PDB file of C-alpha atoms in Angstrom:
ATOM      1  CA  UNK A  24      -2.424   8.750 277.488  1.00 77.00           C
ATOM      2  CA  UNK A  25      -0.787  12.080 276.639  1.00 94.00           C
ATOM      3  CA  UNK A  26       2.707  13.492 276.374  1.00 96.00           C
ATOM      4  CA  UNK A  27       3.871  17.067 276.644  1.00 97.00           C
ATOM      5  CA  UNK A  28       6.773  19.266 275.656  1.00 96.00           C
ATOM      6  CA  UNK A  29       7.531  22.775 276.801  1.00 95.00           C
ATOM      7  CA  UNK A  30       9.197  25.105 274.329  1.00 90.00           C
ATOM      8  CA  UNK A  31       9.742  28.534 275.884  1.00 91.00           C
ATOM      9  CA  UNK A  32       6.354  30.249 275.999  1.00 93.00           C
ATOM     10  CA  UNK A  33       4.633  27.320 274.330  1.00 96.00           C
ATOM     11  CA  UNK A  34       3.331  24.106 275.795  1.00 97.00           C
ATOM     12  CA  UNK A  35       2.599  21.270 273.395  1.00 98.00           C
ATOM     13  CA  UNK A  36       0.238  18.572 274.679  1.00 98.00           C
ATOM     14  CA  UNK A  37       0.040  15.555 272.415  1.00 98.00           C
ATOM     15  CA  UNK A  38      -3.102  13.465 272.738  1.00 98.00           C
ATOM     16  CA  UNK A  39      -3.517   9.969 271.397  1.00 97.00           C
ATOM     17  CA  UNK A  40      -6.082   7.226 270.918  1.00 97.00           C
ATOM     18  CA  UNK A  41      -9.851   7.695 271.105  1.00 97.00           C
ATOM     19  CA  UNK A  42     -11.505  10.648 272.813  1.00 98.00           C
ATOM     20  CA  UNK A  43     -15.060  10.038 273.956  1.00 97.00           C
ATOM     21  CA  UNK A  44     -17.037  10.579 277.160  1.00 96.00           C
ATOM     22  CA  UNK A  45     -15.296   7.573 278.750  1.00 97.00           C
ATOM     23  CA  UNK A  46     -11.741   8.827 278.183  1.00 97.00           C
ATOM     24  CA  UNK A  47     -12.523  12.555 278.453  1.00 96.00           C
ATOM     25  CA  UNK A  48     -12.358  13.005 282.231  1.00 94.00           C
ATOM     26  CA  UNK A  49      -8.818  11.624 282.594  1.00 96.00           C
ATOM     27  CA  UNK A  50      -7.582  13.577 279.552  1.00 97.00           C
ATOM     28  CA  UNK A  51      -9.080  16.801 280.914  1.00 97.00           C
ATOM     29  CA  UNK A  52      -7.518  16.295 284.357  1.00 96.00           C
ATOM     30  CA  UNK A  53      -4.076  15.549 282.926  1.00 97.00           C
ATOM     31  CA  UNK A  54      -4.252  18.554 280.609  1.00 97.00           C
ATOM     32  CA  UNK A  55      -5.269  20.883 283.437  1.00 97.00           C
ATOM     33  CA  UNK A  56      -2.442  19.646 285.659  1.00 97.00           C
ATOM     34  CA  UNK A  57       0.019  20.545 282.888  1.00 97.00           C
ATOM     35  CA  UNK A  58      -1.629  23.906 282.151  1.00 96.00           C
ATOM     36  CA  UNK A  59      -1.360  24.973 285.788  1.00 95.00           C
ATOM     37  CA  UNK A  60       2.167  23.623 286.167  1.00 95.00           C
ATOM     38  CA  UNK A  61       3.439  25.416 283.072  1.00 94.00           C
ATOM     39  CA  UNK A  62       1.657  28.747 282.640  1.00 91.00           C
ATOM     40  CA  UNK A  63       2.433  29.637 279.016  1.00 94.00           C
ATOM     41  CA  UNK A  64       1.139  32.046 276.389  1.00 96.00           C
ATOM     42  CA  UNK A  65       0.331  29.404 273.834  1.00 97.00           C
ATOM     43  CA  UNK A  66      -1.071  25.954 274.357  1.00 98.00           C
ATOM     44  CA  UNK A  67      -0.779  23.696 271.333  1.00 98.00           C
ATOM     45  CA  UNK A  68      -2.952  20.593 271.416  1.00 98.00           C
ATOM     46  CA  UNK A  69      -1.554  18.046 268.992  1.00 98.00           C
ATOM     47  CA  UNK A  70      -4.283  15.634 267.909  1.00 98.00           C
ATOM     48  CA  UNK A  71      -2.270  13.974 265.135  1.00 97.00           C
ATOM     49  CA  UNK A  72      -2.395  10.612 266.914  1.00 97.00           C
ATOM     50  CA  UNK A  73      -6.061  10.854 267.883  1.00 98.00           C
ATOM     51  CA  UNK A  74      -7.966   8.201 265.952  1.00 97.00           C
ATOM     52  CA  UNK A  75     -11.518   9.098 267.015  1.00 98.00           C
ATOM     53  CA  UNK A  76     -13.222  12.072 268.619  1.00 98.00           C
ATOM     54  CA  UNK A  77     -16.857  12.807 269.405  1.00 97.00           C
ATOM     55  CA  UNK A  78     -18.422  15.897 270.976  1.00 96.00           C
ATOM     56  CA  UNK A  79     -16.769  15.033 274.306  1.00 96.00           C
ATOM     57  CA  UNK A  80     -13.471  16.053 272.682  1.00 97.00           C
ATOM     58  CA  UNK A  81     -15.058  19.295 271.519  1.00 96.00           C
ATOM     59  CA  UNK A  82     -16.091  19.957 275.135  1.00 95.00           C
ATOM     60  CA  UNK A  83     -12.484  19.434 276.270  1.00 96.00           C
ATOM     61  CA  UNK A  84     -11.102  21.851 273.685  1.00 97.00           C
ATOM     62  CA  UNK A  85     -13.702  24.557 274.377  1.00 95.00           C
ATOM     63  CA  UNK A  86     -13.015  24.219 278.116  1.00 95.00           C
ATOM     64  CA  UNK A  87      -9.227  24.549 277.632  1.00 96.00           C
ATOM     65  CA  UNK A  88      -9.767  27.455 275.219  1.00 96.00           C
ATOM     66  CA  UNK A  89     -11.680  29.235 277.997  1.00 95.00           C
ATOM     67  CA  UNK A  90      -8.912  28.585 280.531  1.00 95.00           C
ATOM     68  CA  UNK A  91      -6.237  29.890 278.144  1.00 96.00           C
ATOM     69  CA  UNK A  92      -8.345  32.959 277.266  1.00 96.00           C
ATOM     70  CA  UNK A  93      -8.854  33.804 280.928  1.00 95.00           C
ATOM     71  CA  UNK A  94      -5.075  33.704 281.387  1.00 93.00           C
ATOM     72  CA  UNK A  95      -4.593  35.919 278.334  1.00 95.00           C
ATOM     73  CA  UNK A  96      -3.213  33.063 276.259  1.00 96.00           C
ATOM     74  CA  UNK A  97      -4.202  31.260 273.114  1.00 97.00           C
ATOM     75  CA  UNK A  98      -4.948  27.694 272.071  1.00 97.00           C
ATOM     76  CA  UNK A  99      -3.931  26.096 268.801  1.00 98.00           C
ATOM     77  CA  UNK A 100      -4.927  22.713 267.442  1.00 98.00           C
ATOM     78  CA  UNK A 101      -2.345  20.779 265.485  1.00 98.00           C
ATOM     79  CA  UNK A 102      -2.331  17.841 263.128  1.00 97.00           C
ATOM     80  CA  UNK A 103      -5.996  16.779 262.968  1.00 97.00           C
ATOM     81  CA  UNK A 104      -6.700  14.087 260.389  1.00 94.00           C
ATOM     82  CA  UNK A 105      -9.817  12.646 258.762  1.00 93.00           C
ATOM     83  CA  UNK A 106     -12.698  12.115 261.212  1.00 96.00           C
ATOM     84  CA  UNK A 107     -11.067  14.280 263.893  1.00 97.00           C
ATOM     85  CA  UNK A 108     -10.521  17.160 261.476  1.00 97.00           C
ATOM     86  CA  UNK A 109     -14.110  16.920 260.256  1.00 96.00           C
ATOM     87  CA  UNK A 110     -15.692  17.106 263.714  1.00 97.00           C
ATOM     88  CA  UNK A 111     -13.394  19.996 264.707  1.00 97.00           C
ATOM     89  CA  UNK A 112     -14.374  21.838 261.542  1.00 96.00           C
ATOM     90  CA  UNK A 113     -18.042  20.979 262.058  1.00 95.00           C
ATOM     91  CA  UNK A 114     -18.034  22.231 265.659  1.00 95.00           C
ATOM     92  CA  UNK A 115     -16.372  25.512 264.656  1.00 95.00           C
ATOM     93  CA  UNK A 116     -13.230  24.900 266.732  1.00 96.00           C
ATOM     94  CA  UNK A 117     -11.073  26.458 264.015  1.00 96.00           C
ATOM     95  CA  UNK A 118     -13.036  29.694 264.376  1.00 95.00           C
ATOM     96  CA  UNK A 119     -11.705  30.116 267.914  1.00 93.00           C
ATOM     97  CA  UNK A 120      -8.421  28.193 267.730  1.00 94.00           C
ATOM     98  CA  UNK A 121      -5.725  28.557 265.112  1.00 94.00           C
ATOM     99  CA  UNK A 122      -5.254  25.410 263.063  1.00 94.00           C
ATOM    100  CA  UNK A 123      -1.750  24.075 262.533  1.00 91.00           C
ATOM    101  CA  UNK A 124      -0.992  21.432 259.951  1.00 82.00           C
TER     102      UNK A 124
ATOM    103  CA  UNK B  16     -37.609 -12.781 259.021  1.00 65.00           C
ATOM    104  CA  UNK B  17     -36.228  -9.275 258.893  1.00 76.00           C
ATOM    105  CA  UNK B  18     -32.479  -9.224 259.142  1.00 87.00           C
ATOM    106  CA  UNK B  19     -31.110  -7.155 262.046  1.00 96.00           C
ATOM    107  CA  UNK B  20     -28.704  -7.047 264.973  1.00 97.00           C
ATOM    108  CA  UNK B  21     -29.382  -6.170 268.580  1.00 98.00           C
ATOM    109  CA  UNK B  22     -26.906  -5.377 271.300  1.00 98.00           C
ATOM    110  CA  UNK B  23     -27.715  -5.138 275.010  1.00 98.00           C
ATOM    111  CA  UNK B  24     -25.161  -3.275 277.082  1.00 98.00           C
ATOM    112  CA  UNK B  25     -25.015  -1.773 280.552  1.00 98.00           C
ATOM    113  CA  UNK B  26     -24.768   2.002 280.810  1.00 97.00           C
ATOM    114  CA  UNK B  27     -21.026   1.840 281.463  1.00 97.00           C
ATOM    115  CA  UNK B  28     -19.005   4.444 279.599  1.00 97.00           C
ATOM    116  CA  UNK B  29     -16.552   1.757 278.432  1.00 97.00           C
ATOM    117  CA  UNK B  30     -19.388   0.475 276.249  1.00 98.00           C
ATOM    118  CA  UNK B  31     -19.391   3.689 274.182  1.00 98.00           C
ATOM    119  CA  UNK B  32     -16.443   2.508 272.107  1.00 98.00           C
ATOM    120  CA  UNK B  33     -17.734  -1.075 272.053  1.00 98.00           C
ATOM    121  CA  UNK B  34     -21.156  -0.029 270.703  1.00 98.00           C
ATOM    122  CA  UNK B  35     -19.798   2.212 267.945  1.00 98.00           C
ATOM    123  CA  UNK B  36     -17.341  -0.451 266.788  1.00 98.00           C
ATOM    124  CA  UNK B  37     -20.084  -3.109 266.693  1.00 98.00           C
ATOM    125  CA  UNK B  38     -22.414  -0.928 264.624  1.00 98.00           C
ATOM    126  CA  UNK B  39     -19.561   0.025 262.286  1.00 98.00           C
ATOM    127  CA  UNK B  40     -18.710  -3.661 261.801  1.00 97.00           C
ATOM    128  CA  UNK B  41     -22.365  -4.432 261.070  1.00 97.00           C
ATOM    129  CA  UNK B  42     -22.539  -1.562 258.550  1.00 97.00           C
ATOM    130  CA  UNK B  43     -19.448  -2.895 256.766  1.00 95.00           C
ATOM    131  CA  UNK B  44     -21.615  -5.152 254.601  1.00 93.00           C
ATOM    132  CA  UNK B  45     -22.905  -2.020 252.822  1.00 94.00           C
ATOM    133  CA  UNK B  46     -19.304  -1.380 251.781  1.00 94.00           C
ATOM    134  CA  UNK B  47     -19.268   2.160 253.160  1.00 95.00           C
ATOM    135  CA  UNK B  48     -16.417   4.583 252.617  1.00 95.00           C
ATOM    136  CA  UNK B  49     -14.021   5.344 255.467  1.00 95.00           C
ATOM    137  CA  UNK B  50     -15.821   8.667 255.867  1.00 95.00           C
ATOM    138  CA  UNK B  51     -19.256   7.037 256.101  1.00 97.00           C
ATOM    139  CA  UNK B  52     -17.972   4.586 258.730  1.00 97.00           C
ATOM    140  CA  UNK B  53     -16.548   7.517 260.717  1.00 97.00           C
ATOM    141  CA  UNK B  54     -19.909   9.323 260.527  1.00 97.00           C
ATOM    142  CA  UNK B  55     -21.755   6.254 261.809  1.00 98.00           C
ATOM    143  CA  UNK B  56     -19.277   5.691 264.661  1.00 98.00           C
ATOM    144  CA  UNK B  57     -19.499   9.326 265.720  1.00 98.00           C
ATOM    145  CA  UNK B  58     -23.313   9.363 265.727  1.00 98.00           C
ATOM    146  CA  UNK B  59     -23.588   6.070 267.658  1.00 98.00           C
ATOM    147  CA  UNK B  60     -21.041   7.331 270.185  1.00 98.00           C
ATOM    148  CA  UNK B  61     -23.139  10.463 270.739  1.00 97.00           C
ATOM    149  CA  UNK B  62     -26.370   8.485 271.144  1.00 98.00           C
ATOM    150  CA  UNK B  63     -24.932   5.958 273.621  1.00 98.00           C
ATOM    151  CA  UNK B  64     -23.207   8.734 275.576  1.00 97.00           C
ATOM    152  CA  UNK B  65     -26.527  10.556 275.721  1.00 96.00           C
ATOM    153  CA  UNK B  66     -28.204   7.467 277.203  1.00 97.00           C
ATOM    154  CA  UNK B  67     -25.470   7.109 279.844  1.00 97.00           C
ATOM    155  CA  UNK B  68     -25.212  10.764 280.883  1.00 95.00           C
ATOM    156  CA  UNK B  69     -28.774  11.972 280.444  1.00 94.00           C
ATOM    157  CA  UNK B  70     -30.966   8.866 280.288  1.00 96.00           C
ATOM    158  CA  UNK B  71     -29.449   7.195 283.341  1.00 97.00           C
ATOM    159  CA  UNK B  72     -27.577  10.179 284.810  1.00 92.00           C
ATOM    160  CA  UNK B  73     -24.489   7.948 285.208  1.00 87.00           C
ATOM    161  CA  UNK B  74     -26.488   5.358 287.207  1.00 94.00           C
ATOM    162  CA  UNK B  75     -26.676   1.673 286.176  1.00 97.00           C
ATOM    163  CA  UNK B  76     -29.165   0.900 283.454  1.00 97.00           C
ATOM    164  CA  UNK B  77     -29.612  -1.035 280.236  1.00 98.00           C
ATOM    165  CA  UNK B  78     -29.056   0.295 276.740  1.00 98.00           C
ATOM    166  CA  UNK B  79     -30.253  -1.473 273.611  1.00 98.00           C
ATOM    167  CA  UNK B  80     -28.603  -0.785 270.271  1.00 98.00           C
ATOM    168  CA  UNK B  81     -30.471  -2.116 267.241  1.00 98.00           C
ATOM    169  CA  UNK B  82     -29.409  -1.920 263.634  1.00 98.00           C
ATOM    170  CA  UNK B  83     -30.796  -3.172 260.357  1.00 97.00           C
ATOM    171  CA  UNK B  84     -30.026  -2.696 256.702  1.00 96.00           C
ATOM    172  CA  UNK B  85     -32.725  -1.784 254.205  1.00 94.00           C
ATOM    173  CA  UNK B  86     -31.382  -1.645 250.641  1.00 92.00           C
ATOM    174  CA  UNK B  87     -28.610   0.971 250.782  1.00 93.00           C
ATOM    175  CA  UNK B  88     -29.640   2.356 254.185  1.00 96.00           C
ATOM    176  CA  UNK B  89     -28.363   1.547 257.643  1.00 97.00           C
ATOM    177  CA  UNK B  90     -30.928   2.127 260.376  1.00 98.00           C
ATOM    178  CA  UNK B  91     -29.773   2.386 263.981  1.00 98.00           C
ATOM    179  CA  UNK B  92     -31.790   2.784 267.155  1.00 98.00           C
ATOM    180  CA  UNK B  93     -30.332   3.506 270.576  1.00 98.00           C
ATOM    181  CA  UNK B  94     -32.832   2.897 273.361  1.00 98.00           C
ATOM    182  CA  UNK B  95     -32.664   3.593 277.078  1.00 98.00           C
ATOM    183  CA  UNK B  96     -35.234   3.161 279.828  1.00 98.00           C
ATOM    184  CA  UNK B  97     -34.027   6.112 281.858  1.00 97.00           C
ATOM    185  CA  UNK B  98     -35.477   9.458 282.843  1.00 96.00           C
ATOM    186  CA  UNK B  99     -36.477  10.618 279.364  1.00 96.00           C
ATOM    187  CA  UNK B 100     -36.317  14.127 277.947  1.00 94.00           C
ATOM    188  CA  UNK B 101     -38.917  16.735 278.991  1.00 92.00           C
ATOM    189  CA  UNK B 102     -38.439  18.975 275.979  1.00 91.00           C
ATOM    190  CA  UNK B 103     -36.999  17.141 272.981  1.00 92.00           C
ATOM    191  CA  UNK B 104     -37.005  20.215 270.715  1.00 91.00           C
ATOM    192  CA  UNK B 105     -34.954  22.155 273.234  1.00 90.00           C
ATOM    193  CA  UNK B 106     -32.556  19.252 273.845  1.00 90.00           C
ATOM    194  CA  UNK B 107     -31.890  19.139 270.110  1.00 90.00           C
ATOM    195  CA  UNK B 108     -30.928  22.812 269.855  1.00 87.00           C
ATOM    196  CA  UNK B 109     -27.242  23.262 269.028  1.00 85.00           C
ATOM    197  CA  UNK B 110     -25.112  24.084 272.086  1.00 81.00           C
ATOM    198  CA  UNK B 111     -27.983  23.409 274.510  1.00 82.00           C
ATOM    199  CA  UNK B 112     -26.880  21.303 277.450  1.00 83.00           C
ATOM    200  CA  UNK B 113     -28.753  20.473 280.620  1.00 81.00           C
ATOM    201  CA  UNK B 114     -25.395  19.863 282.305  1.00 78.00           C
ATOM    202  CA  UNK B 115     -23.342  23.030 281.720  1.00 72.00           C
ATOM    203  CA  UNK B 116     -20.926  22.298 284.594  1.00 69.00           C
ATOM    204  CA  UNK B 117     -19.734  19.068 283.028  1.00 69.00           C
ATOM    205  CA  UNK B 118     -18.035  20.686 280.035  1.00 78.00           C
ATOM    206  CA  UNK B 119     -20.446  19.060 277.643  1.00 79.00           C
ATOM    207  CA  UNK B 120     -20.424  20.862 274.313  1.00 82.00           C
ATOM    208  CA  UNK B 121     -24.171  20.532 273.784  1.00 86.00           C
ATOM    209  CA  UNK B 122     -23.536  19.257 270.279  1.00 92.00           C
ATOM    210  CA  UNK B 123     -24.609  15.626 270.657  1.00 94.00           C
ATOM    211  CA  UNK B 124     -27.886  15.778 268.725  1.00 95.00           C
ATOM    212  CA  UNK B 125     -26.465  18.275 266.227  1.00 95.00           C
ATOM    213  CA  UNK B 126     -23.668  15.821 265.438  1.00 96.00           C
ATOM    214  CA  UNK B 127     -26.161  12.949 265.042  1.00 97.00           C
ATOM    215  CA  UNK B 128     -28.332  15.086 262.776  1.00 96.00           C
ATOM    216  CA  UNK B 129     -25.449  16.255 260.603  1.00 96.00           C
ATOM    217  CA  UNK B 130     -23.502  13.015 260.348  1.00 97.00           C
ATOM    218  CA  UNK B 131     -26.553  10.845 259.595  1.00 98.00           C
ATOM    219  CA  UNK B 132     -29.296  11.352 256.992  1.00 97.00           C
ATOM    220  CA  UNK B 133     -32.251  10.946 259.334  1.00 98.00           C
ATOM    221  CA  UNK B 134     -32.724  11.521 263.048  1.00 97.00           C
ATOM    222  CA  UNK B 135     -35.821  11.090 265.152  1.00 97.00           C
ATOM    223  CA  UNK B 136     -35.931  11.322 268.925  1.00 97.00           C
ATOM    224  CA  UNK B 137     -38.848   9.769 270.770  1.00 97.00           C
ATOM    225  CA  UNK B 138     -38.893  10.303 274.500  1.00 97.00           C
ATOM    226  CA  UNK B 139     -41.304   9.835 277.361  1.00 97.00           C
ATOM    227  CA  UNK B 140     -40.339  11.507 280.622  1.00 96.00           C
ATOM    228  CA  UNK B 141     -39.944   8.817 283.259  1.00 95.00           C
ATOM    229  CA  UNK B 142     -39.760   5.866 280.874  1.00 96.00           C
ATOM    230  CA  UNK B 143     -36.930   6.488 278.438  1.00 97.00           C
ATOM    231  CA  UNK B 144     -35.667   7.652 275.092  1.00 98.00           C
ATOM    232  CA  UNK B 145     -35.409   6.082 271.653  1.00 98.00           C
ATOM    233  CA  UNK B 146     -33.031   7.685 269.164  1.00 98.00           C
ATOM    234  CA  UNK B 147     -33.700   6.558 265.585  1.00 98.00           C
ATOM    235  CA  UNK B 148     -31.085   7.309 262.951  1.00 98.00           C
ATOM    236  CA  UNK B 149     -30.527   6.330 259.345  1.00 98.00           C
ATOM    237  CA  UNK B 150     -27.566   6.654 257.017  1.00 98.00           C
ATOM    238  CA  UNK B 151     -27.737   6.086 253.268  1.00 96.00           C
ATOM    239  CA  UNK B 152     -24.540   4.632 251.970  1.00 94.00           C
ATOM    240  CA  UNK B 153     -23.626   5.923 248.511  1.00 81.00           C
ATOM    241  CA  UNK B 154     -25.615   3.976 245.915  1.00 58.00           C
ATOM    242  CA  UNK B 155     -22.643   3.705 243.566  1.00 54.00           C
ATOM    243  CA  UNK B 156     -20.776   1.837 246.262  1.00 51.00           C
ATOM    244  CA  UNK B 157     -23.571  -0.673 246.683  1.00 53.00           C
ATOM    245  CA  UNK B 158     -23.820  -1.198 242.917  1.00 58.00           C
ATOM    246  CA  UNK B 159     -20.063  -1.808 242.727  1.00 62.00           C
ATOM    247  CA  UNK B 160     -20.286  -4.268 245.556  1.00 57.00           C
ATOM    248  CA  UNK B 161     -23.094  -6.157 243.822  1.00 62.00           C
ATOM    249  CA  UNK B 162     -21.002  -6.268 240.660  1.00 63.00           C
ATOM    250  CA  UNK B 163     -18.144  -7.746 242.618  1.00 61.00           C
ATOM    251  CA  UNK B 164     -20.413 -10.336 244.193  1.00 60.00           C
ATOM    252  CA  UNK B 165     -21.884 -11.156 240.786  1.00 66.00           C
ATOM    253  CA  UNK B 166     -18.415 -11.842 239.439  1.00 65.00           C
ATOM    254  CA  UNK B 167     -17.679 -14.172 242.332  1.00 59.00           C
ATOM    255  CA  UNK B 168     -20.736 -16.332 241.610  1.00 59.00           C
TER     256      UNK B 168
END
């Protein structure tokens, strides 16, 4: 469901498919396993291959933002397209997380 | 007879994607833009999720999704027979969630309100909730579609 890549002090987690309440729990658990395994300064969540996201996805991002903040790190969101970009913008995610193209 | 569609689904979270895809397919006859389809899918996903998490509190139950088209407007209702909402006004406040531990963003109703043109929430504690939404699909689109159909005749 997700792939990851560690680059020095950065961890890139690439999500794919549809993120809703049904898929959210597994995505959250997998992300947290990676975050604890690789404590890094910057977590980049790549949503370029996410085709749908509702407010469940917003909940995931806000939760991971809180975890990273508590550890003194930052969260960036990369590659959002169309519907995903619009709901991220709407929910104000880009006010707390840097947006990467 | 009024033209409509009605979908009965169990309150299983797998049905969230099924319900939004069905409503989007039904709305396709209005020839919506990709953006309008995305708005409709997002709002339906929020409403069905709301029924599963809050209406039935993750317990088995039945959800009814109804849709009809009136001129250039898609009307959608998502109905559950679950616990209902004590304070609808409060539930509709942005960022309010009755389940803060579950990492819910509290944006469900705000998304429905913003991505659709009309939203009405009718709820009776103990007997269920009916979420009524409407989306007007750009009139120009409908006119173009009618032109196309006219040419085919």
